[in-house]
Every structure is written in structure tokens, then in C-alpha cells.
Amino acid sequence: MPSKAEENLPATNEGYGTREYWEQRYTNEAPDTTFDWFLTPSYLIPIIREQTQDIGTSARVLMLGCGNSALSEAMYEAGWKNIVNIDYSEKVIQQMSERHADKPEMRWQVMDVLDLQFEKESFDLIIDKGTMDAMLTTKGDPWNPPEKDVIACTKEVSEALRVLKKSTTSKFMYFTFGQPHFRRRYLEGREGSNLTVQEIGPPEGFAYHMFILSCGD
């Protein structure tokens, strides 16, 4: 018998990049389900804290493609209160807003990361934990992804930078299982921004990376 996790896998990897797959998955899952594709919130919190010490927990945070990850909840409990979570799945936003109704400062909105409905320079910290990765699951040559995927990932970063405050303390943080040579093309060369890349472990197993776009001095 397949496990619940296996039952919710897409027919092909490309399914991870479709709204239909995620809507169906969140509909099938119990409303209290929590899933983090990689890197636990407890592992990431110290990293995020270290990278944002200039502004601290007062930052206005945007979580891209939040899903039912526990990262926002963990950040809230660690002191970040002003968190806006977006996902294009209406079902998961409904589930998460009901689950966290006791956290009035944290907001949940149905929104596409490729078309952010916010004014420019609205956020101090923007986080993508695996959302871009889900858009890059088309089978084929990873060195030459389909044009539609290149356009989508480039657009996501452009939208994030548009709504990121132009301050030296503001950052776009992208956590990924993708190797730097496959991901740099979407982030480097952005006018007015500095890109840093760091391997963040964990110490055992697969190597994950953190990309940070910060505003120049």
C-alpha cells in the first residue's frame, strides 16, 4: 500500500511546478499537515537571525510560496511578527490562516510569486525556501532549462527585488537544493544588488545553498 506521502506525489516531476497539483495536494491532505521539503525551520532560524542582525526581528517579512511549511510559524515564535505569507493555492492559504488565527500580526494571502500585488519597496526581508526549485522540475538538461522556466524564475526574482526596500539592511534570501552553477543565472547581474552564495549544510548528507541579494551601498 502506498504511504500518504506517496499518494500525494505528482505523476511527473513537472507537476511540482503547477498550481493544479498543489491545489489538489492541499485538498487531499489533512488541514493540520506541515511539510518542509528540506532544511528544518530550527536549522534555518539561527542562519536567518545571523544574516539579518542589522535590522533584527523588526523586519517586515515576505514568505514566497509558503505552502504549509512551519518556517513562518517558527520565525513568529522567534520574534519576527510582521510576516506576510503568500501562495497561489487558495486551499493552503485558507488552511494556514485558520491554523494561525491566534497570530493576528501574521498575514496570509493568495498570490502568485510572479505577480506580487504589493507596492515597490514594501519589505525588509524576502524569503524563498524551495519555491524556485519547484519551478525548475522539468525533465531535461539542467544546463539548458526550458525557456518558460527561465522566464518564470527570472520574473520571480525581479518581482522580489521590486518590492524589496532599497536599504543596505534589506535582503532577498533564497534557500535551495540546486547547485550554484544551475541557479546563479536567475540572480546575478541585478542592478543595484550584491549577490553572495554560501553552502549551509547540513553537516551530513546533501549540500544546500543560501543565495542572498542585498542592496549595494
Short mmCIF file of C-alpha atoms in Angstrom, two decimals:
data_model
loop_
_atom_site.label_atom_id
_atom_site.label_comp_id
_atom_site.label_asym_id
_atom_site.label_seq_id
_atom_site.Cartn_x
_atom_site.Cartn_y
_atom_site.Cartn_z
CA MET A 1 0.00 0.00 0.00
CA PRO A 2 1.40 3.46 -0.83
CA SER A 3 2.03 5.85 2.02
CA LYS A 4 0.13 9.13 2.35
CA ALA A 5 3.24 10.94 1.14
CA GLU A 6 3.44 8.71 -1.95
CA GLU A 7 -0.25 9.25 -2.65
CA ASN A 8 0.38 12.98 -2.88
CA LEU A 9 3.29 12.81 -5.31
CA PRO A 10 2.68 14.23 -8.82
CA ALA A 11 2.58 11.88 -11.78
CA THR A 12 5.77 13.55 -13.08
CA ASN A 13 8.26 15.98 -11.56
CA GLU A 14 6.85 18.72 -13.76
CA GLY A 15 3.72 18.57 -11.62
CA TYR A 16 5.56 20.38 -8.82
CA GLY A 17 5.50 23.49 -10.97
CA THR A 18 1.73 23.58 -11.49
CA ARG A 19 -0.96 25.26 -9.45
CA GLU A 20 -3.32 22.33 -10.09
CA TYR A 21 -1.00 19.83 -8.40
CA TRP A 22 -0.60 21.90 -5.24
CA GLU A 23 -4.30 22.73 -5.00
CA GLN A 24 -5.15 19.04 -5.23
CA ARG A 25 -2.41 18.07 -2.78
CA TYR A 26 -3.52 20.54 -0.11
CA THR A 27 -7.13 19.49 -0.62
CA ASN A 28 -6.21 15.83 -0.07
CA GLU A 29 -4.01 16.45 2.96
CA ALA A 30 -5.33 16.93 6.48
CA PRO A 31 -5.65 20.66 7.26
CA ASP A 32 -3.11 20.42 10.07
CA THR A 33 -0.41 18.90 7.82
CA THR A 34 3.01 20.55 7.92
CA PHE A 35 5.61 19.86 5.27
CA ASP A 36 9.10 21.26 4.74
CA TRP A 37 10.75 19.99 1.59
CA PHE A 38 14.25 20.46 3.02
CA LEU A 39 16.09 22.17 5.90
CA THR A 40 14.05 22.31 9.07
CA PRO A 41 12.96 25.68 10.49
CA SER A 42 15.03 25.05 13.63
CA TYR A 43 18.10 24.70 11.42
CA LEU A 44 17.34 27.89 9.45
CA ILE A 45 16.33 30.26 12.27
CA PRO A 46 19.93 30.85 13.52
CA ILE A 47 21.09 31.41 9.93
CA ILE A 48 18.33 33.93 9.23
CA ARG A 49 18.98 35.68 12.55
CA GLU A 50 22.70 35.99 11.80
CA GLN A 51 22.08 37.36 8.32
CA THR A 52 19.52 39.95 9.48
CA GLN A 53 21.13 41.19 12.69
CA ASP A 54 21.37 44.75 11.30
CA ILE A 55 17.57 45.05 11.30
CA GLY A 56 16.59 42.20 13.60
CA THR A 57 13.09 40.88 14.17
CA SER A 58 11.53 44.26 13.39
CA ALA A 59 11.86 43.41 9.67
CA ARG A 60 8.72 43.23 7.55
CA VAL A 61 8.99 39.76 6.01
CA LEU A 62 7.53 38.30 2.81
CA MET A 63 7.45 34.50 2.53
CA LEU A 64 7.22 33.41 -1.12
CA GLY A 65 5.28 30.20 -1.85
CA CYS A 66 4.71 29.49 1.83
CA GLY A 67 2.74 26.26 1.38
CA ASN A 68 2.20 24.55 4.74
CA SER A 69 5.81 24.95 5.82
CA ALA A 70 6.46 25.55 9.52
CA LEU A 71 9.12 28.20 8.82
CA SER A 72 6.85 31.23 9.24
CA GLU A 73 5.45 29.87 12.50
CA ALA A 74 8.98 29.24 13.79
CA MET A 75 10.06 32.75 12.81
CA TYR A 76 6.99 34.20 14.53
CA GLU A 77 7.79 32.34 17.73
CA ALA A 78 11.41 33.53 17.45
CA GLY A 79 10.33 37.18 17.38
CA TRP A 80 9.51 38.09 13.78
CA LYS A 81 5.86 39.15 13.93
CA ASN A 82 5.28 41.16 10.76
CA ILE A 83 5.23 38.28 8.26
CA VAL A 84 3.20 38.20 5.05
CA ASN A 85 2.81 34.69 3.63
CA ILE A 86 1.74 34.17 0.02
CA ASP A 87 0.92 31.12 -2.07
CA TYR A 88 -1.11 30.65 -5.23
CA SER A 89 -3.07 27.79 -3.65
CA GLU A 90 -6.31 29.11 -2.19
CA LYS A 91 -6.71 25.90 -0.19
CA VAL A 92 -3.42 26.13 1.67
CA ILE A 93 -3.86 29.83 2.41
CA GLN A 94 -7.27 29.06 3.90
CA GLN A 95 -5.83 26.22 5.98
CA MET A 96 -2.86 28.22 7.22
CA SER A 97 -4.83 31.37 8.04
CA GLU A 98 -7.26 29.29 10.11
CA ARG A 99 -4.45 27.38 11.80
CA HIS A 100 -2.67 30.58 12.80
CA ALA A 101 -5.67 32.72 13.65
CA ASP A 102 -4.06 33.33 17.05
CA LYS A 103 -1.23 35.26 15.35
CA PRO A 104 -3.01 38.42 14.14
CA GLU A 105 0.17 40.18 13.01
CA MET A 106 0.94 37.40 10.53
CA ARG A 107 -0.98 37.62 7.27
CA TRP A 108 -1.89 35.02 4.62
CA GLN A 109 -2.73 36.00 1.04
CA VAL A 110 -3.48 34.13 -2.19
CA MET A 111 -0.94 35.46 -4.65
CA ASP A 112 1.37 34.37 -7.47
CA VAL A 113 5.08 34.99 -6.83
CA LEU A 114 5.36 36.09 -10.47
CA ASP A 115 2.84 38.89 -9.94
CA LEU A 116 3.24 40.40 -6.49
CA GLN A 117 0.38 42.70 -5.54
CA PHE A 118 2.46 44.97 -3.33
CA GLU A 119 3.85 48.46 -3.74
CA LYS A 120 7.53 48.74 -4.54
CA GLU A 121 9.91 48.77 -1.58
CA SER A 122 7.41 47.20 0.81
CA PHE A 123 9.57 44.61 2.59
CA ASP A 124 12.83 44.41 4.52
CA LEU A 125 13.30 40.66 4.11
CA ILE A 126 12.02 38.31 1.40
CA ILE A 127 12.47 34.55 1.69
CA ASP A 128 12.21 31.82 -0.93
CA LYS A 129 12.68 28.34 0.53
CA GLY A 130 12.41 25.95 -2.39
CA THR A 131 9.75 27.84 -4.35
CA MET A 132 12.01 28.49 -7.31
CA ASP A 133 13.14 24.87 -7.10
CA ALA A 134 9.55 23.75 -7.68
CA MET A 135 9.52 25.78 -10.89
CA LEU A 136 12.64 24.02 -12.15
CA THR A 137 11.49 20.40 -12.14
CA THR A 138 11.04 19.97 -15.89
CA LYS A 139 12.86 16.86 -17.05
CA GLY A 140 15.78 17.56 -19.36
CA ASP A 141 19.20 19.21 -19.44
CA PRO A 142 19.65 21.24 -16.22
CA TRP A 143 22.22 23.38 -18.03
CA ASN A 144 19.59 24.39 -20.59
CA PRO A 145 16.16 24.52 -18.90
CA PRO A 146 13.07 25.33 -20.98
CA GLU A 147 12.62 29.00 -21.84
CA LYS A 148 9.35 29.13 -19.88
CA ASP A 149 11.18 28.10 -16.70
CA VAL A 150 13.96 30.63 -17.26
CA ILE A 151 11.38 33.38 -17.79
CA ALA A 152 9.41 32.35 -14.68
CA CYS A 153 12.42 32.21 -12.36
CA THR A 154 13.82 35.47 -13.68
CA LYS A 155 10.42 37.10 -13.17
CA GLU A 156 10.17 35.83 -9.61
CA VAL A 157 13.47 37.45 -8.66
CA SER A 158 12.57 40.67 -10.49
CA GLU A 159 9.29 40.90 -8.60
CA ALA A 160 11.02 40.21 -5.29
CA LEU A 161 13.57 42.95 -5.90
CA ARG A 162 10.83 45.38 -6.91
CA VAL A 163 9.08 45.05 -3.55
CA LEU A 164 12.30 44.86 -1.52
CA LYS A 165 13.25 48.09 0.24
CA LYS A 166 16.30 49.78 -1.23
CA SER A 167 18.23 49.74 2.02
CA THR A 168 21.58 48.19 2.91
CA THR A 169 19.80 46.16 5.62
CA SER A 170 17.25 44.63 3.19
CA LYS A 171 17.78 41.15 1.76
CA PHE A 172 16.27 38.58 -0.56
CA MET A 173 17.23 35.14 0.77
CA TYR A 174 16.86 32.04 -1.36
CA PHE A 175 17.40 28.59 0.17
CA THR A 176 17.84 25.81 -2.38
CA PHE A 177 18.97 22.28 -3.07
CA GLY A 178 20.12 23.50 -6.51
CA GLN A 179 23.84 23.82 -7.10
CA PRO A 180 25.13 27.39 -7.68
CA HIS A 181 26.06 26.78 -11.32
CA PHE A 182 22.37 25.99 -12.03
CA ARG A 183 20.88 28.90 -10.05
CA ARG A 184 23.21 31.89 -10.44
CA ARG A 185 21.75 32.87 -13.82
CA TYR A 186 18.49 33.97 -12.18
CA LEU A 187 20.06 36.18 -9.52
CA GLU A 188 23.41 37.56 -10.63
CA GLY A 189 23.90 40.80 -12.53
CA ARG A 190 20.95 42.56 -10.89
CA GLU A 191 21.49 46.31 -10.95
CA GLY A 192 21.90 47.82 -7.50
CA SER A 193 22.23 44.42 -5.80
CA ASN A 194 25.09 42.33 -4.50
CA LEU A 195 24.93 38.53 -4.69
CA THR A 196 26.55 36.20 -2.19
CA VAL A 197 26.33 32.40 -2.19
CA GLN A 198 27.06 30.18 0.76
CA GLU A 199 26.86 26.43 1.34
CA ILE A 200 24.87 25.94 4.54
CA GLY A 201 24.96 22.19 5.04
CA PRO A 202 23.63 20.42 6.97
CA PRO A 203 26.93 18.80 8.03
CA GLU A 204 25.72 15.37 6.97
CA GLY A 205 24.12 14.47 3.65
CA PHE A 206 23.15 16.69 0.74
CA ALA A 207 24.69 20.17 0.44
CA TYR A 208 22.18 23.04 0.43
CA HIS A 209 22.91 26.62 -0.53
CA MET A 210 21.84 30.10 0.50
CA PHE A 211 21.75 32.87 -2.08
CA ILE A 212 21.45 36.43 -0.78
CA LEU A 213 20.70 39.51 -2.83
CA SER A 214 21.34 42.66 -0.83
CA CYS A 215 21.19 46.29 -1.88
CA GLY A 216 24.51 47.94 -2.66
CA ASP A 217 25.96 50.71 -0.56
#
